[in-house]
Coordinates of C-alpha atoms in Angstrom, one line a residue:
X1 CA 148.4 61.9 81.5
X2 CA 145.3 59.8 81.0
X3 CA 147.4 56.9 79.8
X4 CA 149.6 57.2 82.8
X5 CA 146.6 57.2 85.2
X6 CA 145.2 54.1 83.4
X7 CA 148.6 52.4 83.6
X8 CA 148.7 53.0 87.4
X9 CA 145.2 51.5 87.8
X10 CA 146.2 48.5 85.6
X11 CA 149.5 48.1 87.5
X12 CA 147.7 48.0 90.8
X13 CA 145.2 45.4 89.4
X14 CA 148.0 43.2 88.2
X15 CA 149.9 43.5 91.5
X16 CA 146.7 42.5 93.4
X17 CA 146.4 39.5 91.1
X18 CA 150.1 38.6 91.5
X19 CA 149.9 38.7 95.3
X20 CA 146.8 36.6 95.3
X21 CA 148.3 34.0 92.9
X22 CA 151.6 33.7 94.8
X23 CA 149.9 33.0 98.1
X24 CA 147.3 30.7 96.4
X25 CA 150.1 28.8 94.4
X26 CA 152.0 28.1 97.6
X27 CA 148.9 26.9 99.5
X28 CA 147.8 24.7 96.6
X29 CA 151.2 23.2 96.1
X30 CA 151.5 22.3 99.8
X31 CA 147.9 20.9 99.8
X32 CA 148.4 19.0 96.6
X33 CA 151.6 17.4 97.8
X34 CA 150.1 16.5 101.1
X35 CA 146.9 15.0 99.7
X36 CA 148.3 13.7 96.4
X37 CA 145.3 15.2 94.7
X38 CA 145.8 15.5 90.9
X39 CA 143.1 18.2 90.6
X40 CA 144.7 20.3 93.3
X41 CA 148.2 19.9 91.8
X42 CA 146.7 21.0 88.4
X43 CA 145.3 24.1 90.1
X44 CA 148.7 24.7 91.7
X45 CA 150.3 24.7 88.3
X46 CA 147.6 27.0 87.1
X47 CA 148.4 29.5 89.8
X48 CA 152.1 29.3 89.2
X49 CA 151.5 30.0 85.5
X50 CA 149.3 33.0 86.4
X51 CA 151.9 34.4 88.7
X52 CA 154.6 34.2 86.0
X53 CA 152.2 35.8 83.5
X54 CA 151.6 38.7 85.9
X55 CA 155.3 39.3 85.9
X56 CA 155.2 39.5 82.1
X57 CA 152.3 42.0 82.3
X58 CA 154.2 44.2 84.7
X59 CA 157.2 44.2 82.3
X60 CA 154.8 45.1 79.4
X61 CA 153.4 48.1 81.3
X62 CA 156.9 49.4 82.0
X63 CA 158.5 48.8 78.6
X64 CA 155.6 49.9 76.4
X65 CA 155.9 53.5 77.8
X66 CA 159.4 54.0 76.5
X67 CA 159.7 57.0 74.2
X68 CA 160.2 56.6 70.5
X69 CA 163.7 56.6 69.2
X70 CA 165.6 56.2 65.9
X71 CA 165.3 52.4 65.9
X72 CA 161.6 52.5 66.8
X73 CA 160.2 55.7 65.5
X74 CA 156.6 54.8 66.3
X75 CA 157.4 54.0 69.9
X76 CA 157.2 50.8 71.9
X77 CA 153.4 50.5 72.4
X78 CA 153.3 47.0 70.8
X79 CA 155.4 45.7 73.7
X80 CA 152.1 45.1 75.5
X81 CA 150.9 42.8 72.8
X82 CA 154.1 40.9 72.7
X83 CA 154.1 40.2 76.5
X84 CA 150.4 39.3 76.3
X85 CA 151.4 36.7 73.7
X86 CA 154.0 35.3 76.1
X87 CA 151.4 35.2 78.8
X88 CA 149.2 33.1 76.6
X89 CA 152.0 30.7 75.9
X90 CA 152.7 30.4 79.6
X91 CA 149.0 29.6 80.3
X92 CA 149.1 26.9 77.6
X93 CA 152.5 25.3 78.6
X94 CA 152.6 25.6 82.3
X95 CA 148.9 25.4 83.1
X96 CA 147.2 23.4 80.3
X97 CA 149.8 20.8 79.5
X98 CA 150.6 20.1 83.2
X99 CA 146.8 19.7 83.9
X100 CA 146.5 17.2 81.1
X101 CA 149.5 15.3 82.5
X102 CA 148.1 15.2 86.0
X103 CA 144.7 14.0 84.7
X104 CA 146.2 11.2 82.6
X105 CA 148.7 10.1 85.2
X106 CA 146.0 10.0 87.9
X107 CA 144.2 7.2 86.0
X108 CA 147.4 5.1 86.1
X109 CA 148.5 5.6 89.7
X110 CA 147.7 3.6 92.8
X111 CA 145.7 5.9 95.1
X112 CA 145.0 3.5 98.0
X113 CA 147.4 5.3 100.4
X114 CA 145.7 8.7 100.1
X115 CA 143.9 9.9 103.2
X116 CA 140.6 11.7 103.5
X117 CA 142.2 14.2 105.9
X118 CA 144.5 15.5 103.2
X119 CA 141.6 15.9 100.8
X120 CA 139.6 17.9 103.5
X121 CA 142.6 20.2 103.9
X122 CA 142.8 20.6 100.1
X123 CA 139.2 21.5 99.9
X124 CA 139.7 24.2 102.5
X125 CA 142.7 25.6 100.5
X126 CA 140.5 25.7 97.4
X127 CA 137.7 27.5 99.2
X128 CA 140.2 30.2 100.3
X129 CA 141.6 30.3 96.8
X130 CA 138.0 30.8 95.4
X131 CA 137.5 33.8 97.5
X132 CA 140.8 35.3 96.7
X133 CA 140.4 34.8 92.9
X134 CA 136.9 36.1 93.0
X135 CA 138.1 39.3 94.8
X136 CA 140.9 39.8 92.2
X137 CA 138.4 39.2 89.4
X138 CA 135.9 41.7 90.8
X139 CA 138.6 44.4 90.9
X140 CA 139.6 43.8 87.3
X141 CA 136.0 43.8 86.1
X142 CA 135.4 47.1 88.0
X143 CA 138.3 48.7 86.2
X144 CA 137.2 47.4 82.8
X145 CA 133.6 48.5 83.2
X146 CA 132.6 51.1 80.6
X147 CA 135.6 50.5 78.3
X148 CA 135.1 49.2 74.8
X149 CA 136.6 45.8 74.0
X150 CA 138.9 47.2 71.3
X151 CA 140.4 49.7 73.7
X152 CA 140.8 47.3 76.6
X153 CA 144.4 47.1 77.9
X154 CA 145.9 43.6 76.9
X155 CA 147.3 43.4 80.5
X156 CA 143.9 44.0 82.0
X157 CA 142.2 41.6 79.5
X158 CA 144.7 38.9 80.5
X159 CA 144.1 39.4 84.2
X160 CA 140.4 39.1 83.6
X161 CA 140.8 36.0 81.6
X162 CA 143.2 34.4 84.2
X163 CA 140.9 35.2 87.1
X164 CA 137.8 34.0 85.4
X165 CA 139.5 30.8 84.4
X166 CA 140.9 30.5 88.0
X167 CA 137.4 30.7 89.5
X168 CA 136.1 28.1 87.1
X169 CA 139.2 25.9 87.6
X170 CA 138.8 26.0 91.4
X171 CA 135.2 25.1 91.0
X172 CA 136.1 22.1 88.9
X173 CA 138.8 21.0 91.3
X174 CA 136.5 21.2 94.3
X175 CA 133.8 19.2 92.4
X176 CA 136.3 16.5 91.4
X177 CA 137.8 16.2 94.9
X178 CA 134.4 16.1 96.5
X179 CA 133.1 13.4 94.2
X180 CA 136.3 11.5 94.8
X181 CA 135.7 11.6 98.5
X182 CA 132.1 10.6 98.1
X183 CA 132.6 7.7 95.6
X184 CA 136.2 6.7 96.1
X185 CA 136.7 6.8 92.3
X186 CA 139.8 8.7 91.0
X187 CA 138.0 9.1 87.7
X188 CA 136.2 12.2 88.9
X189 CA 139.5 13.9 89.8
X190 CA 141.1 12.9 86.6
X191 CA 138.2 14.4 84.7
X192 CA 138.5 17.6 86.7
X193 CA 142.1 17.9 85.8
X194 CA 141.4 17.3 82.2
X195 CA 138.6 19.8 82.3
X196 CA 141.0 22.4 83.8
X197 CA 143.5 21.6 81.1
X198 CA 140.9 22.1 78.3
X199 CA 139.8 25.4 79.9
X200 CA 143.3 26.7 80.1
X201 CA 144.1 25.7 76.5
X202 CA 141.0 27.5 75.3
X203 CA 141.8 30.7 77.2
X204 CA 145.4 30.6 76.0
X205 CA 144.2 30.2 72.4
X206 CA 141.9 33.2 72.7
X207 CA 144.5 35.4 74.3
X208 CA 147.1 34.4 71.9
X209 CA 144.9 35.0 68.9
X210 CA 144.1 38.5 70.1
X211 CA 147.8 39.3 70.7
X212 CA 148.7 37.9 67.3
X213 CA 146.2 40.2 65.5
X214 CA 147.5 43.2 67.4
X215 CA 151.1 42.4 66.7
X216 CA 150.5 41.8 63.0
X217 CA 148.8 45.2 62.8
X218 CA 145.1 45.6 63.7
X219 CA 142.9 48.4 62.4
X220 CA 140.9 50.6 64.7
X221 CA 137.3 49.6 65.4
X222 CA 134.8 50.3 62.5
X223 CA 133.0 53.1 64.5
X224 CA 136.2 55.1 64.9
X225 CA 137.1 54.6 61.3
X226 CA 133.7 55.9 60.2
X227 CA 134.2 58.9 62.4
X228 CA 137.6 59.6 60.9
X229 CA 136.2 59.4 57.4
X230 CA 133.3 61.6 58.3
X231 CA 135.5 64.2 59.8
X232 CA 137.7 64.3 56.7
X233 CA 134.7 64.6 54.4
X234 CA 133.3 67.5 56.3
X235 CA 136.4 69.6 55.7
X236 CA 135.7 72.2 53.0
X237 CA 139.0 71.7 51.4
X238 CA 138.6 67.9 50.8
X239 CA 136.7 66.7 47.8
X240 CA 137.0 63.0 48.4
X241 CA 138.7 60.5 50.7
X242 CA 140.1 57.9 48.3
X243 CA 141.5 55.6 51.0
X244 CA 141.9 55.4 54.8
X245 CA 144.2 53.0 56.5
X246 CA 144.6 52.7 60.3
X247 CA 146.7 50.6 62.7
X248 CA 146.9 50.4 66.5
X249 CA 150.5 51.1 67.6
X250 CA 149.7 50.9 71.3
X251 CA 147.0 51.5 73.9
X252 CA 146.9 55.3 73.2
X253 CA 148.6 55.5 69.8
X254 CA 147.0 55.1 66.4
X255 CA 148.5 55.5 62.9
X256 CA 146.2 57.1 60.4
X257 CA 147.1 57.2 56.7
X258 CA 144.7 58.8 54.3
X259 CA 144.8 59.5 50.6
X260 CA 142.6 62.6 50.0
X261 CA 141.6 64.6 47.0
X262 CA 141.5 68.4 47.6
X263 CA 138.6 70.4 46.2
X264 CA 139.2 72.1 42.8
X265 CA 140.6 75.6 42.9
X266 CA 142.9 75.2 46.0
X267 CA 146.3 76.8 45.3
X268 CA 149.2 74.4 45.5
X269 CA 150.9 76.8 47.9
X270 CA 148.1 76.2 50.4
X271 CA 148.3 72.4 50.3
X272 CA 150.8 72.2 53.2
X273 CA 148.8 74.7 55.3
X274 CA 145.6 72.7 54.7
X275 CA 147.3 69.4 55.5
X276 CA 148.8 70.8 58.7
X277 CA 145.5 72.2 59.9
X278 CA 143.6 68.9 59.3
X279 CA 146.3 66.9 61.1
X280 CA 146.1 69.3 64.1
X281 CA 142.3 69.2 64.2
X282 CA 142.4 65.4 64.1
X283 CA 144.9 65.2 67.0
X284 CA 142.8 67.6 69.0
X285 CA 139.7 65.5 68.6
X286 CA 141.4 62.1 68.8
X287 CA 144.5 62.4 71.0
X288 CA 145.4 58.8 70.3
X289 CA 145.7 59.6 66.6
X290 CA 149.3 60.8 67.1
X291 CA 150.7 59.5 63.8
X292 CA 148.6 61.1 60.9
X293 CA 149.8 61.0 57.3
X294 CA 147.9 62.6 54.5
X295 CA 148.6 61.9 50.9
X296 CA 147.2 65.0 49.3
X297 CA 146.3 65.5 45.6
X298 CA 144.3 68.2 43.8
X299 CA 141.1 66.9 42.3
X300 CA 140.6 67.7 38.6
X301 CA 138.1 70.4 37.8
X302 CA 134.5 69.0 37.6
X303 CA 132.9 68.9 34.2
X304 CA 130.7 71.9 33.4
X305 CA 132.2 74.1 36.2

């Protein structure tokens, strides 16, 4: 139930970001075509990429909650990481590469026919976009407040990264356009476009790296691992925890595999009972640990006992 409530909040956050980006993308595109501003066109591509990525994130929220089946016995939780990776690729290709193209082509084009009136309208569009992106970012940050980084939903993390980048990108575009109007030099706008491209490539790299780590199989954070080991060691039937392996299977699903030595003197007929009790106790304390596997062995009698 907690996971469903969190999903509803994240879905609303993504929908707010999607609505804002669709309106902003249309406004930036019209303004960019009217003014011929490379910085504004770069920002338009940025918003289009963000809009497509939000569609990916909505798909991730829906598909990751499918129940486990024979083909995927551990469920579909890693769908979120896959779609987050696609979103990172979208930011890189549609946003970063197009911004680089706009910046480089701006240095080669003849801009004598561009009017100040078009640039003034473009700056107004960017001002409205700044307010909308900042509003969306504020909502995403409010939802993320108090959550640990390791447990932050990839969809929510992507929205925060997109909105943060959008606010910085709009600021760069406004600076480039303003300096272009003041000096008449297109170099300022070209530099703004290249700066937006570098920003998007960096964000895409960070998001893609995180998604890759989670898809490969990322362990739980060290604090949770220490708690799991400590819990096992406090059980009277356990003599030693020889090995503990963990892997995140989704936002609220963790695989725990432990090799434990039972204390001397425990009858072999009680092994299954002890194992079941420990698994149930772990699930009660950590509901996300829904896949617990214990490799149980009897420790040899201690010398002198």
